[in-house]
mmCIF file of N, CA and C in Angstrom:
data_model
loop_
_atom_site.group_PDB
_atom_site.id
_atom_site.type_symbol
_atom_site.label_atom_id
_atom_site.label_comp_id
_atom_site.label_asym_id
_atom_site.label_seq_id
_atom_site.Cartn_x
_atom_site.Cartn_y
_atom_site.Cartn_z
ATOM 1 N N MET A 962 5.377 -19.217 -5.339
ATOM 2 C CA MET A 962 6.267 -18.165 -4.898
ATOM 3 C C MET A 962 5.956 -17.489 -3.740
ATOM 4 N N LYS A 963 6.715 -16.946 -2.936
ATOM 5 C CA LYS A 963 6.561 -16.318 -1.728
ATOM 6 C C LYS A 963 6.041 -14.781 -1.902
ATOM 7 N N SER A 964 5.313 -14.343 -0.981
ATOM 8 C CA SER A 964 4.996 -12.832 -0.978
ATOM 9 C C SER A 964 6.147 -12.106 -0.697
ATOM 10 N N LYS A 965 6.240 -10.823 -1.345
ATOM 11 C CA LYS A 965 7.382 -10.111 -1.244
ATOM 12 C C LYS A 965 7.068 -8.522 -1.447
ATOM 13 N N ILE A 966 7.886 -7.743 -1.003
ATOM 14 C CA ILE A 966 7.722 -6.091 -1.360
ATOM 15 C C ILE A 966 8.481 -5.835 -2.511
ATOM 16 N N VAL A 967 7.670 -5.055 -3.620
ATOM 17 C CA VAL A 967 8.330 -4.858 -4.798
ATOM 18 C C VAL A 967 8.388 -3.170 -4.814
ATOM 19 N N ALA A 968 8.040 -2.564 -3.779
ATOM 20 C CA ALA A 968 8.212 -1.010 -3.859
ATOM 21 C C ALA A 968 7.824 -0.551 -2.396
ATOM 22 N N VAL A 969 8.595 0.397 -1.913
ATOM 23 C CA VAL A 969 8.211 1.171 -0.718
ATOM 24 C C VAL A 969 8.268 2.464 -1.165
ATOM 25 N N CYS A 970 7.160 3.220 -0.804
ATOM 26 C CA CYS A 970 6.752 4.420 -1.570
ATOM 27 C C CYS A 970 6.322 5.705 -0.541
ATOM 28 N N THR A 971 6.768 6.873 -0.847
ATOM 29 C CA THR A 971 6.292 7.777 0.150
ATOM 30 C C THR A 971 5.957 9.169 -0.891
ATOM 31 N N SER A 972 5.392 10.079 -0.273
ATOM 32 C CA SER A 972 5.056 11.387 -0.818
ATOM 33 C C SER A 972 5.173 12.485 0.275
ATOM 34 N N LEU A 973 5.648 13.576 -0.105
ATOM 35 C CA LEU A 973 5.721 14.836 0.826
ATOM 36 C C LEU A 973 4.479 15.415 1.022
ATOM 37 N N ASN A 974 3.505 15.219 0.273
ATOM 38 C CA ASN A 974 2.148 15.889 0.460
ATOM 39 C C ASN A 974 1.035 14.826 0.007
ATOM 40 N N LYS A 975 -0.104 15.245 0.612
ATOM 41 C CA LYS A 975 -1.282 14.095 0.434
ATOM 42 C C LYS A 975 -1.898 14.573 -0.826
ATOM 43 N N GLY A 976 -2.597 13.414 -1.675
ATOM 44 C CA GLY A 976 -3.135 13.779 -2.905
ATOM 45 C C GLY A 976 -2.092 13.677 -4.033
ATOM 46 N N GLU A 977 -0.965 13.120 -3.902
ATOM 47 C CA GLU A 977 -0.175 13.041 -4.972
ATOM 48 C C GLU A 977 0.559 11.678 -5.119
ATOM 49 N N ARG A 978 0.987 11.342 -6.135
ATOM 50 C CA ARG A 978 1.583 10.018 -6.519
ATOM 51 C C ARG A 978 2.621 9.833 -5.687
ATOM 52 N N LYS A 979 3.010 8.544 -5.245
ATOM 53 C CA LYS A 979 4.233 8.454 -4.309
ATOM 54 C C LYS A 979 5.348 7.863 -5.123
ATOM 55 N N LYS A 980 6.665 8.069 -4.577
ATOM 56 C CA LYS A 980 7.847 7.697 -5.437
ATOM 57 C C LYS A 980 8.460 6.625 -4.441
ATOM 58 N N ASN A 981 8.905 5.312 -5.306
ATOM 59 C CA ASN A 981 9.656 4.346 -4.552
ATOM 60 C C ASN A 981 10.907 4.756 -4.246
ATOM 61 N N ILE A 982 11.158 4.595 -2.792
ATOM 62 C CA ILE A 982 12.264 4.990 -2.019
ATOM 63 C C ILE A 982 13.084 3.778 -1.780
ATOM 64 N N TYR A 983 12.634 2.560 -2.107
ATOM 65 C CA TYR A 983 13.301 1.313 -2.037
ATOM 66 C C TYR A 983 13.553 0.685 -0.793
ATOM 67 N N SER A 984 13.566 1.698 0.313
ATOM 68 C CA SER A 984 13.648 1.373 1.625
ATOM 69 C C SER A 984 13.178 2.341 2.596
ATOM 70 N N GLY A 985 12.575 1.990 3.698
ATOM 71 C CA GLY A 985 11.808 3.080 4.583
ATOM 72 C C GLY A 985 11.960 2.396 6.096
ATOM 73 N N ASN A 986 11.578 3.303 6.777
ATOM 74 C CA ASN A 986 11.503 2.986 8.195
ATOM 75 C C ASN A 986 10.167 3.131 8.717
ATOM 76 N N LEU A 987 9.686 1.854 9.166
ATOM 77 C CA LEU A 987 8.168 1.794 9.875
ATOM 78 C C LEU A 987 8.342 2.301 11.227
ATOM 79 N N LEU A 988 7.508 3.310 11.613
ATOM 80 C CA LEU A 988 7.508 3.786 12.978
ATOM 81 C C LEU A 988 6.176 3.229 13.856
ATOM 82 N N VAL A 989 6.359 2.700 14.891
ATOM 83 C CA VAL A 989 5.253 2.222 15.815
ATOM 84 C C VAL A 989 4.109 3.281 15.859
ATOM 85 N N ASN A 990 2.842 2.960 15.695
ATOM 86 C CA ASN A 990 1.773 3.884 15.591
ATOM 87 C C ASN A 990 1.958 5.045 14.869
ATOM 88 N N LEU A 991 2.546 5.131 13.898
ATOM 89 C CA LEU A 991 2.792 6.373 13.050
ATOM 90 C C LEU A 991 2.621 6.047 11.526
ATOM 91 N N GLY A 992 3.432 5.153 11.131
ATOM 92 C CA GLY A 992 3.437 4.818 9.743
ATOM 93 C C GLY A 992 4.806 4.745 9.119
ATOM 94 N N LEU A 993 4.995 5.077 7.694
ATOM 95 C CA LEU A 993 6.238 5.082 7.041
ATOM 96 C C LEU A 993 6.931 6.473 7.195
ATOM 97 N N GLU A 994 8.126 6.429 7.873
ATOM 98 C CA GLU A 994 8.833 7.669 8.135
ATOM 99 C C GLU A 994 8.962 8.542 6.949
ATOM 100 N N GLY A 995 8.492 9.840 6.985
ATOM 101 C CA GLY A 995 8.715 10.863 6.011
ATOM 102 C C GLY A 995 7.580 11.084 5.018
ATOM 103 N N ASP A 996 6.421 10.088 5.101
ATOM 104 C CA ASP A 996 5.237 10.054 4.361
ATOM 105 C C ASP A 996 4.338 10.940 4.855
ATOM 106 N N ALA A 997 3.499 11.768 3.912
ATOM 107 C CA ALA A 997 2.685 12.644 4.320
ATOM 108 C C ALA A 997 1.404 11.873 5.041
ATOM 109 N N HIS A 998 1.128 10.765 4.731
ATOM 110 C CA HIS A 998 -0.104 9.982 5.365
ATOM 111 C C HIS A 998 0.234 9.369 6.820
ATOM 112 N N ALA A 999 1.468 9.483 7.279
ATOM 113 C CA ALA A 999 2.067 8.820 8.517
ATOM 114 C C ALA A 999 1.078 9.417 9.743
ATOM 115 N N GLY A 1000 0.668 8.585 10.556
ATOM 116 C CA GLY A 1000 0.025 9.142 11.704
ATOM 117 C C GLY A 1000 -1.447 9.189 11.664
ATOM 118 N N PHE A 1001 -1.917 8.822 10.426
ATOM 119 C CA PHE A 1001 -3.426 8.957 10.201
ATOM 120 C C PHE A 1001 -4.300 7.758 10.853
ATOM 121 N N ALA A 1002 -4.443 7.893 12.114
ATOM 122 C CA ALA A 1002 -5.357 7.046 13.040
ATOM 123 C C ALA A 1002 -5.061 5.427 12.606
ATOM 124 N N HIS A 1003 -6.074 4.875 12.178
ATOM 125 C CA HIS A 1003 -5.859 3.325 11.884
ATOM 126 C C HIS A 1003 -5.245 3.168 10.455
ATOM 127 N N ARG A 1004 -5.211 4.223 9.522
ATOM 128 C CA ARG A 1004 -4.670 4.027 8.245
ATOM 129 C C ARG A 1004 -3.244 4.511 7.974
ATOM 130 N N GLN A 1005 -2.408 4.053 8.981
ATOM 131 C CA GLN A 1005 -0.901 4.284 8.992
ATOM 132 C C GLN A 1005 -0.160 4.207 7.788
ATOM 133 N N VAL A 1006 -0.568 3.000 7.243
ATOM 134 C CA VAL A 1006 0.298 2.385 6.071
ATOM 135 C C VAL A 1006 -0.676 1.670 5.011
ATOM 136 N N SER A 1007 -0.387 2.062 3.713
ATOM 137 C CA SER A 1007 -1.347 1.421 2.782
ATOM 138 C C SER A 1007 -0.642 0.456 1.814
ATOM 139 N N LEU A 1008 -1.204 -0.689 1.488
ATOM 140 C CA LEU A 1008 -0.634 -1.670 0.662
ATOM 141 C C LEU A 1008 -1.559 -1.930 -0.538
ATOM 142 N N LEU A 1009 -0.957 -2.195 -1.619
ATOM 143 C CA LEU A 1009 -1.436 -2.478 -2.803
ATOM 144 C C LEU A 1009 -0.777 -3.571 -3.535
ATOM 145 N N ALA A 1010 -1.315 -4.425 -4.102
ATOM 146 C CA ALA A 1010 -0.757 -5.688 -4.832
ATOM 147 C C ALA A 1010 -0.275 -5.133 -6.310
ATOM 148 N N LEU A 1011 0.889 -5.525 -6.768
ATOM 149 C CA LEU A 1011 1.378 -5.398 -8.149
ATOM 150 C C LEU A 1011 0.243 -5.950 -9.108
ATOM 151 N N GLU A 1012 -0.439 -6.865 -8.790
ATOM 152 C CA GLU A 1012 -1.429 -7.541 -9.559
ATOM 153 C C GLU A 1012 -2.480 -6.699 -9.949
ATOM 154 N N SER A 1013 -2.769 -5.867 -8.712
ATOM 155 C CA SER A 1013 -3.948 -4.693 -8.931
ATOM 156 C C SER A 1013 -3.521 -3.802 -9.888
ATOM 157 N N ILE A 1014 -2.318 -3.319 -9.769
ATOM 158 C CA ILE A 1014 -1.710 -2.158 -10.725
ATOM 159 C C ILE A 1014 -1.634 -2.721 -12.179
ATOM 160 N N GLU A 1015 -1.421 -4.128 -12.464
ATOM 161 C CA GLU A 1015 -1.238 -4.813 -13.574
ATOM 162 C C GLU A 1015 -2.661 -4.555 -14.152
ATOM 163 N N LYS A 1016 -3.798 -4.805 -13.471
ATOM 164 C CA LYS A 1016 -5.266 -4.514 -14.038
ATOM 165 C C LYS A 1016 -5.336 -3.319 -14.610
ATOM 166 N N MET A 1017 -4.782 -2.160 -14.141
ATOM 167 C CA MET A 1017 -4.739 -0.842 -14.698
ATOM 168 C C MET A 1017 -4.032 -0.640 -15.996
ATOM 169 N N ARG A 1018 -2.830 -1.578 -15.810
ATOM 170 C CA ARG A 1018 -2.025 -1.304 -17.015
ATOM 171 C C ARG A 1018 -2.848 -2.075 -18.157
ATOM 172 N N GLN A 1019 -3.569 -3.108 -18.062
ATOM 173 C CA GLN A 1019 -4.206 -3.877 -18.891
ATOM 174 C C GLN A 1019 -5.320 -3.055 -19.453
ATOM 175 N N ALA A 1020 -5.831 -1.984 -18.666
ATOM 176 C CA ALA A 1020 -6.835 -0.978 -19.070
ATOM 177 C C ALA A 1020 -6.261 0.026 -19.894
ATOM 178 N N GLY A 1021 -4.804 0.032 -20.323
ATOM 179 C CA GLY A 1021 -4.357 1.055 -21.123
ATOM 180 C C GLY A 1021 -3.777 2.086 -20.456
ATOM 181 N N LEU A 1022 -3.615 2.082 -18.975
ATOM 182 C CA LEU A 1022 -2.949 3.105 -18.320
ATOM 183 C C LEU A 1022 -1.377 2.784 -17.937
ATOM 184 N N ASP A 1023 -0.558 3.964 -18.058
ATOM 185 C CA ASP A 1023 0.978 3.896 -17.620
ATOM 186 C C ASP A 1023 0.960 4.025 -16.270
ATOM 187 N N VAL A 1024 0.813 3.065 -15.319
ATOM 188 C CA VAL A 1024 1.112 3.453 -14.084
ATOM 189 C C VAL A 1024 1.987 2.238 -13.327
ATOM 190 N N ASN A 1025 2.514 2.693 -12.325
ATOM 191 C CA ASN A 1025 3.401 1.969 -11.608
ATOM 192 C C ASN A 1025 3.425 2.011 -10.218
ATOM 193 N N PRO A 1026 4.141 1.241 -9.312
ATOM 194 C CA PRO A 1026 3.935 1.275 -7.828
ATOM 195 C C PRO A 1026 4.130 2.735 -7.390
ATOM 196 N N GLY A 1027 3.219 2.986 -6.428
ATOM 197 C CA GLY A 1027 3.171 4.355 -5.917
ATOM 198 C C GLY A 1027 2.195 5.368 -6.510
ATOM 199 N N ASP A 1028 1.895 4.876 -7.733
ATOM 200 C CA ASP A 1028 0.721 5.855 -8.453
ATOM 201 C C ASP A 1028 -0.563 5.844 -7.794
ATOM 202 N N PHE A 1029 -0.944 4.923 -6.999
ATOM 203 C CA PHE A 1029 -2.177 5.030 -6.335
ATOM 204 C C PHE A 1029 -2.061 5.280 -4.853
ATOM 205 N N ALA A 1030 -0.910 5.896 -4.794
ATOM 206 C CA ALA A 1030 -0.579 6.532 -3.226
ATOM 207 C C ALA A 1030 -0.440 5.328 -2.159
ATOM 208 N N GLU A 1031 -0.167 4.342 -2.504
ATOM 209 C CA GLU A 1031 0.185 3.217 -1.668
ATOM 210 C C GLU A 1031 1.540 3.240 -1.272
ATOM 211 N N ASN A 1032 1.838 2.830 0.032
ATOM 212 C CA ASN A 1032 3.154 2.772 0.621
ATOM 213 C C ASN A 1032 4.039 1.645 0.321
ATOM 214 N N ILE A 1033 3.249 0.555 0.362
ATOM 215 C CA ILE A 1033 3.857 -0.711 0.146
ATOM 216 C C ILE A 1033 3.127 -1.275 -1.015
ATOM 217 N N THR A 1034 3.994 -1.729 -2.094
ATOM 218 C CA THR A 1034 3.620 -2.496 -3.283
ATOM 219 C C THR A 1034 3.911 -4.006 -2.888
ATOM 220 N N THR A 1035 3.069 -4.897 -3.169
ATOM 221 C CA THR A 1035 3.371 -6.158 -2.835
ATOM 222 C C THR A 1035 3.268 -7.219 -4.015
ATOM 223 N N ILE A 1036 3.581 -8.447 -3.995
ATOM 224 C CA ILE A 1036 3.427 -9.197 -4.931
ATOM 225 C C ILE A 1036 3.166 -10.749 -4.493
ATOM 226 N N ASN A 1037 2.318 -11.623 -5.054
ATOM 227 C CA ASN A 1037 2.030 -12.846 -4.565
ATOM 228 C C ASN A 1037 1.177 -13.037 -3.280
ATOM 229 N N ILE A 1038 0.345 -11.862 -3.060
ATOM 230 C CA ILE A 1038 -0.416 -12.036 -1.823
ATOM 231 C C ILE A 1038 -1.954 -11.460 -2.316
ATOM 232 N N ASN A 1039 -2.930 -11.944 -1.980
ATOM 233 C CA ASN A 1039 -4.188 -11.504 -2.307
ATOM 234 C C ASN A 1039 -4.708 -10.533 -0.911
ATOM 235 N N LEU A 1040 -4.307 -9.238 -0.967
ATOM 236 C CA LEU A 1040 -4.559 -8.447 0.114
ATOM 237 C C LEU A 1040 -5.969 -8.189 0.458
ATOM 238 N N PRO A 1041 -6.919 -8.095 -0.645
ATOM 239 C CA PRO A 1041 -8.287 -7.760 0.033
ATOM 240 C C PRO A 1041 -8.992 -8.976 0.575
ATOM 241 N N GLN A 1042 -8.453 -10.049 0.467
ATOM 242 C CA GLN A 1042 -8.918 -11.263 1.119
ATOM 243 C C GLN A 1042 -8.448 -11.521 2.703
ATOM 244 N N LEU A 1043 -7.486 -10.633 3.015
ATOM 245 C CA LEU A 1043 -6.976 -10.689 4.463
ATOM 246 C C LEU A 1043 -7.811 -10.139 5.250
ATOM 247 N N PRO A 1044 -8.518 -10.804 6.510
ATOM 248 C CA PRO A 1044 -9.398 -10.393 7.234
ATOM 249 C C PRO A 1044 -8.609 -9.133 8.181
ATOM 250 N N VAL A 1045 -9.535 -8.129 8.623
ATOM 251 C CA VAL A 1045 -9.151 -7.041 9.498
ATOM 252 C C VAL A 1045 -8.628 -7.712 10.611
ATOM 253 N N GLY A 1046 -7.418 -7.290 11.270
ATOM 254 C CA GLY A 1046 -6.815 -8.103 12.493
ATOM 255 C C GLY A 1046 -5.660 -8.914 11.869
ATOM 256 N N THR A 1047 -5.493 -9.190 10.803
ATOM 257 C CA THR A 1047 -4.294 -10.096 10.121
ATOM 258 C C THR A 1047 -3.063 -9.364 10.780
ATOM 259 N N HIS A 1048 -2.120 -10.160 11.175
ATOM 260 C CA HIS A 1048 -0.797 -9.539 11.370
ATOM 261 C C HIS A 1048 0.152 -9.871 10.196
ATOM 262 N N LEU A 1049 0.969 -8.999 9.764
ATOM 263 C CA LEU A 1049 1.934 -9.182 8.464
ATOM 264 C C LEU A 1049 3.277 -8.762 9.006
ATOM 265 N N ARG A 1050 4.164 -9.679 8.637
ATOM 266 C CA ARG A 1050 5.626 -9.443 9.114
ATOM 267 C C ARG A 1050 6.354 -9.073 7.823
ATOM 268 N N ILE A 1051 7.171 -7.897 8.071
ATOM 269 C CA ILE A 1051 8.216 -7.667 7.099
ATOM 270 C C ILE A 1051 9.477 -7.325 7.573
ATOM 271 N N GLY A 1052 10.362 -8.097 7.650
ATOM 272 C CA GLY A 1052 11.581 -8.165 8.377
ATOM 273 C C GLY A 1052 11.428 -8.073 9.817
ATOM 274 N N GLU A 1053 11.795 -7.092 10.506
ATOM 275 C CA GLU A 1053 11.510 -6.915 11.881
ATOM 276 C C GLU A 1053 10.028 -6.188 12.215
ATOM 277 N N ALA A 1054 9.650 -5.560 11.198
ATOM 278 C CA ALA A 1054 8.334 -4.847 11.435
ATOM 279 C C ALA A 1054 7.225 -5.723 11.314
ATOM 280 N N LEU A 1055 6.246 -5.370 12.209
ATOM 281 C CA LEU A 1055 4.929 -5.849 12.271
ATOM 282 C C LEU A 1055 3.728 -5.052 12.093
ATOM 283 N N LEU A 1056 3.017 -5.431 11.163
ATOM 284 C CA LEU A 1056 1.728 -4.562 10.822
ATOM 285 C C LEU A 1056 0.387 -5.421 11.202
ATOM 286 N N GLU A 1057 -0.449 -4.681 11.396
ATOM 287 C CA GLU A 1057 -1.869 -5.298 11.679
ATOM 288 C C GLU A 1057 -2.962 -4.530 10.686
ATOM 289 N N VAL A 1058 -3.499 -5.420 9.786
ATOM 290 C CA VAL A 1058 -4.609 -4.927 8.896
ATOM 291 C C VAL A 1058 -5.622 -4.314 9.709
ATOM 292 N N SER A 1059 -6.022 -3.004 9.338
ATOM 293 C CA SER A 1059 -6.982 -2.301 9.943
ATOM 294 C C SER A 1059 -8.099 -1.934 9.240
ATOM 295 N N GLN A 1060 -8.063 -1.883 7.863
ATOM 296 C CA GLN A 1060 -9.149 -1.768 6.929
ATOM 297 C C GLN A 1060 -8.956 -2.270 5.631
ATOM 298 N N ILE A 1061 -9.914 -2.768 4.938
ATOM 299 C CA ILE A 1061 -9.965 -3.168 3.677
ATOM 300 C C ILE A 1061 -10.567 -2.443 2.763
ATOM 301 N N GLY A 1062 -9.721 -1.670 1.626
ATOM 302 C CA GLY A 1062 -10.441 -0.855 0.751
ATOM 303 C C GLY A 1062 -10.759 0.438 1.404
ATOM 304 N N LYS A 1063 -11.468 1.445 0.819
ATOM 305 C CA LYS A 1063 -11.744 2.782 1.300
ATOM 306 C C LYS A 1063 -12.632 3.365 0.475
ATOM 307 N N GLU A 1064 -13.443 4.252 0.959
ATOM 308 C CA GLU A 1064 -14.394 5.049 0.224
ATOM 309 C C GLU A 1064 -13.423 6.204 -0.542
ATOM 310 N N CYS A 1065 -13.716 6.277 -1.766
ATOM 311 C CA CYS A 1065 -13.111 7.351 -2.515
ATOM 312 C C CYS A 1065 -14.092 8.559 -2.694
ATOM 313 N N HIS A 1066 -13.840 9.523 -1.904
ATOM 314 C CA HIS A 1066 -14.878 10.813 -1.812
ATOM 315 C C HIS A 1066 -14.564 11.592 -3.190
ATOM 316 N N ASN A 1067 -13.270 11.702 -3.419
ATOM 317 C CA ASN A 1067 -12.871 12.717 -4.353
ATOM 318 C C ASN A 1067 -12.088 11.842 -5.557
ATOM 319 N N ARG A 1068 -12.790 11.724 -6.802
ATOM 320 C CA ARG A 1068 -12.282 10.827 -7.806
ATOM 321 C C ARG A 1068 -10.856 11.313 -8.042
ATOM 322 N N CYS A 1069 -10.001 10.473 -8.197
ATOM 323 C CA CYS A 1069 -8.683 10.755 -8.511
ATOM 324 C C CYS A 1069 -8.361 10.730 -9.872
ATOM 325 N N ALA A 1070 -7.028 11.130 -10.268
ATOM 326 C CA ALA A 1070 -6.664 11.188 -11.720
ATOM 327 C C ALA A 1070 -6.849 9.946 -12.298
ATOM 328 N N ILE A 1071 -6.423 8.937 -11.722
ATOM 329 C CA ILE A 1071 -6.631 7.547 -12.219
ATOM 330 C C ILE A 1071 -7.936 7.272 -12.638
ATOM 331 N N TYR A 1072 -8.923 7.599 -11.832
ATOM 332 C CA TYR A 1072 -10.330 7.195 -12.101
ATOM 333 C C TYR A 1072 -10.747 8.008 -13.240
ATOM 334 N N TYR A 1073 -10.281 9.258 -13.537
ATOM 335 C CA TYR A 1073 -10.792 10.030 -14.642
ATOM 336 C C TYR A 1073 -10.080 9.358 -15.873
ATOM 337 N N GLN A 1074 -8.936 8.795 -15.784
ATOM 338 C CA GLN A 1074 -8.025 8.239 -16.981
ATOM 339 C C GLN A 1074 -8.640 7.028 -17.399
ATOM 340 N N ALA A 1075 -9.114 6.130 -16.489
ATOM 341 C CA ALA A 1075 -9.635 4.737 -16.753
ATOM 342 C C ALA A 1075 -10.915 4.382 -16.421
ATOM 343 N N GLY A 1076 -11.684 5.345 -15.868
ATOM 344 C CA GLY A 1076 -12.949 5.122 -15.540
ATOM 345 C C GLY A 1076 -13.069 4.118 -14.289
ATOM 346 N N ASP A 1077 -11.955 3.989 -13.520
ATOM 347 C CA ASP A 1077 -12.012 3.053 -12.423
ATOM 348 C C ASP A 1077 -10.685 3.213 -11.692
ATOM 349 N N CYS A 1078 -10.577 2.637 -10.573
ATOM 350 C CA CYS A 1078 -9.328 2.781 -9.630
ATOM 351 C C CYS A 1078 -9.320 1.491 -8.772
ATOM 352 N N VAL A 1079 -8.302 0.862 -8.581
ATOM 353 C CA VAL A 1079 -8.221 -0.375 -7.803
ATOM 354 C C VAL A 1079 -8.115 -0.267 -6.449
ATOM 355 N N MET A 1080 -7.536 0.985 -6.024
ATOM 356 C CA MET A 1080 -7.088 1.143 -4.568
ATOM 357 C C MET A 1080 -8.267 1.248 -3.652
ATOM 358 N N PRO A 1081 -9.563 1.706 -4.051
ATOM 359 C CA PRO A 1081 -10.689 1.809 -3.148
ATOM 360 C C PRO A 1081 -11.272 0.187 -2.725
ATOM 361 N N LYS A 1082 -10.918 -0.591 -3.897
ATOM 362 C CA LYS A 1082 -11.593 -2.022 -3.858
ATOM 363 C C LYS A 1082 -10.533 -2.981 -3.387
ATOM 364 N N GLU A 1083 -9.164 -2.763 -3.674
ATOM 365 C CA GLU A 1083 -8.215 -3.836 -3.574
ATOM 366 C C GLU A 1083 -6.970 -3.488 -2.668
ATOM 367 N N GLY A 1084 -6.850 -2.139 -2.189
ATOM 368 C CA GLY A 1084 -5.832 -1.698 -1.369
ATOM 369 C C GLY A 1084 -6.191 -1.930 0.028
ATOM 370 N N ILE A 1085 -5.360 -2.115 0.982
ATOM 371 C CA ILE A 1085 -5.702 -2.357 2.395
ATOM 372 C C ILE A 1085 -4.680 -1.375 3.171
ATOM 373 N N PHE A 1086 -5.129 -1.169 4.514
ATOM 374 C CA PHE A 1086 -4.628 -0.354 5.441
ATOM 375 C C PHE A 1086 -4.014 -1.150 6.740
ATOM 376 N N ALA A 1087 -3.166 -0.654 7.182
ATOM 377 C CA ALA A 1087 -2.626 -1.279 8.515
ATOM 378 C C ALA A 1087 -2.021 -0.221 9.356
ATOM 379 N N THR A 1088 -1.814 -0.683 10.492
ATOM 380 C CA THR A 1088 -1.140 0.050 11.757
ATOM 381 C C THR A 1088 0.150 -0.507 11.875
ATOM 382 N N VAL A 1089 0.999 0.093 12.596
ATOM 383 C CA VAL A 1089 2.453 -0.366 12.892
ATOM 384 C C VAL A 1089 2.334 -0.909 14.209
ATOM 385 N N LEU A 1090 2.580 -2.129 14.513
ATOM 386 C CA LEU A 1090 2.771 -2.691 15.766
ATOM 387 C C LEU A 1090 4.227 -2.798 16.333
ATOM 388 N N GLN A 1091 5.137 -2.934 15.447
ATOM 389 C CA GLN A 1091 6.389 -3.138 15.629
ATOM 390 C C GLN A 1091 7.081 -2.405 14.514
ATOM 391 N N GLY A 1092 8.036 -1.483 14.815
ATOM 392 C CA GLY A 1092 8.685 -0.882 13.710
ATOM 393 C C GLY A 1092 10.005 -1.613 13.241
ATOM 394 N N GLY A 1093 10.487 -1.006 12.198
ATOM 395 C CA GLY A 1093 11.716 -1.500 11.620
ATOM 396 C C GLY A 1093 11.895 -1.138 10.159
ATOM 397 N N ILE A 1094 13.089 -1.377 9.718
ATOM 398 C CA ILE A 1094 13.367 -0.932 8.217
ATOM 399 C C ILE A 1094 12.802 -2.116 7.300
ATOM 400 N N ILE A 1095 12.143 -1.572 6.224
ATOM 401 C CA ILE A 1095 11.806 -2.485 5.287
ATOM 402 C C ILE A 1095 12.439 -2.077 3.890
ATOM 403 N N ASN A 1096 12.506 -3.064 3.053
ATOM 404 C CA ASN A 1096 13.241 -3.064 1.816
ATOM 405 C C ASN A 1096 12.563 -3.591 0.527
ATOM 406 N N VAL A 1097 12.709 -2.926 -0.548
ATOM 407 C CA VAL A 1097 12.296 -3.791 -1.756
ATOM 408 C C VAL A 1097 13.036 -5.210 -1.658
ATOM 409 N N GLY A 1098 12.218 -6.230 -1.921
ATOM 410 C CA GLY A 1098 12.670 -7.520 -1.954
ATOM 411 C C GLY A 1098 12.395 -8.413 -0.673
ATOM 412 N N ASP A 1099 12.060 -7.662 0.430
ATOM 413 C CA ASP A 1099 11.849 -8.433 1.659
ATOM 414 C C ASP A 1099 10.570 -9.171 1.455
ATOM 415 N N ALA A 1100 10.665 -10.225 2.339
ATOM 416 C CA ALA A 1100 9.591 -11.244 2.385
ATOM 417 C C ALA A 1100 8.330 -10.651 3.213
ATOM 418 N N LEU A 1101 7.192 -10.926 2.704
ATOM 419 C CA LEU A 1101 5.870 -10.401 3.476
ATOM 420 C C LEU A 1101 5.170 -11.833 3.869
ATOM 421 N N GLU A 1102 5.118 -11.806 5.153
ATOM 422 C CA GLU A 1102 4.647 -13.246 5.761
ATOM 423 C C GLU A 1102 3.388 -12.849 6.492
ATOM 424 N N VAL A 1103 2.466 -13.551 6.365
ATOM 425 C CA VAL A 1103 1.123 -13.487 7.020
ATOM 426 C C VAL A 1103 1.324 -14.544 8.450
ATOM 427 N N ILE A 1104 1.086 -13.726 9.543
ATOM 428 C CA ILE A 1104 1.278 -14.293 10.804
ATOM 429 C C ILE A 1104 0.120 -14.976 11.223
#
């Protein structure tokens, strides 16, 4: 099966779960248009696999795409195994992986509910090299 996008998520404020908007505009050197995290240096866009979310579901949590504050939820790709510098194509947009995982300074609500959170270990971040509209169902291609 090919890798694809299963959710495109934004939030108005930092520190809150994101909502699936199904389609979004990636802006060069900024991130997902309308998202509170857009423009944050090398972490312009965050990605998390549906398989990672499923791990938290199996731990008993009722979680969905966007609940880990990721912008793009994927399926059929091992995101944390991609080296920094990898290019990803989604439609006309081109991303460059800029960071694997992150340090979680403040424990999020998910951590307190499950005793763990997948985003710090399995989420990745990217910069936008070429902008474009992305949609749920779009193929995700490693260049």
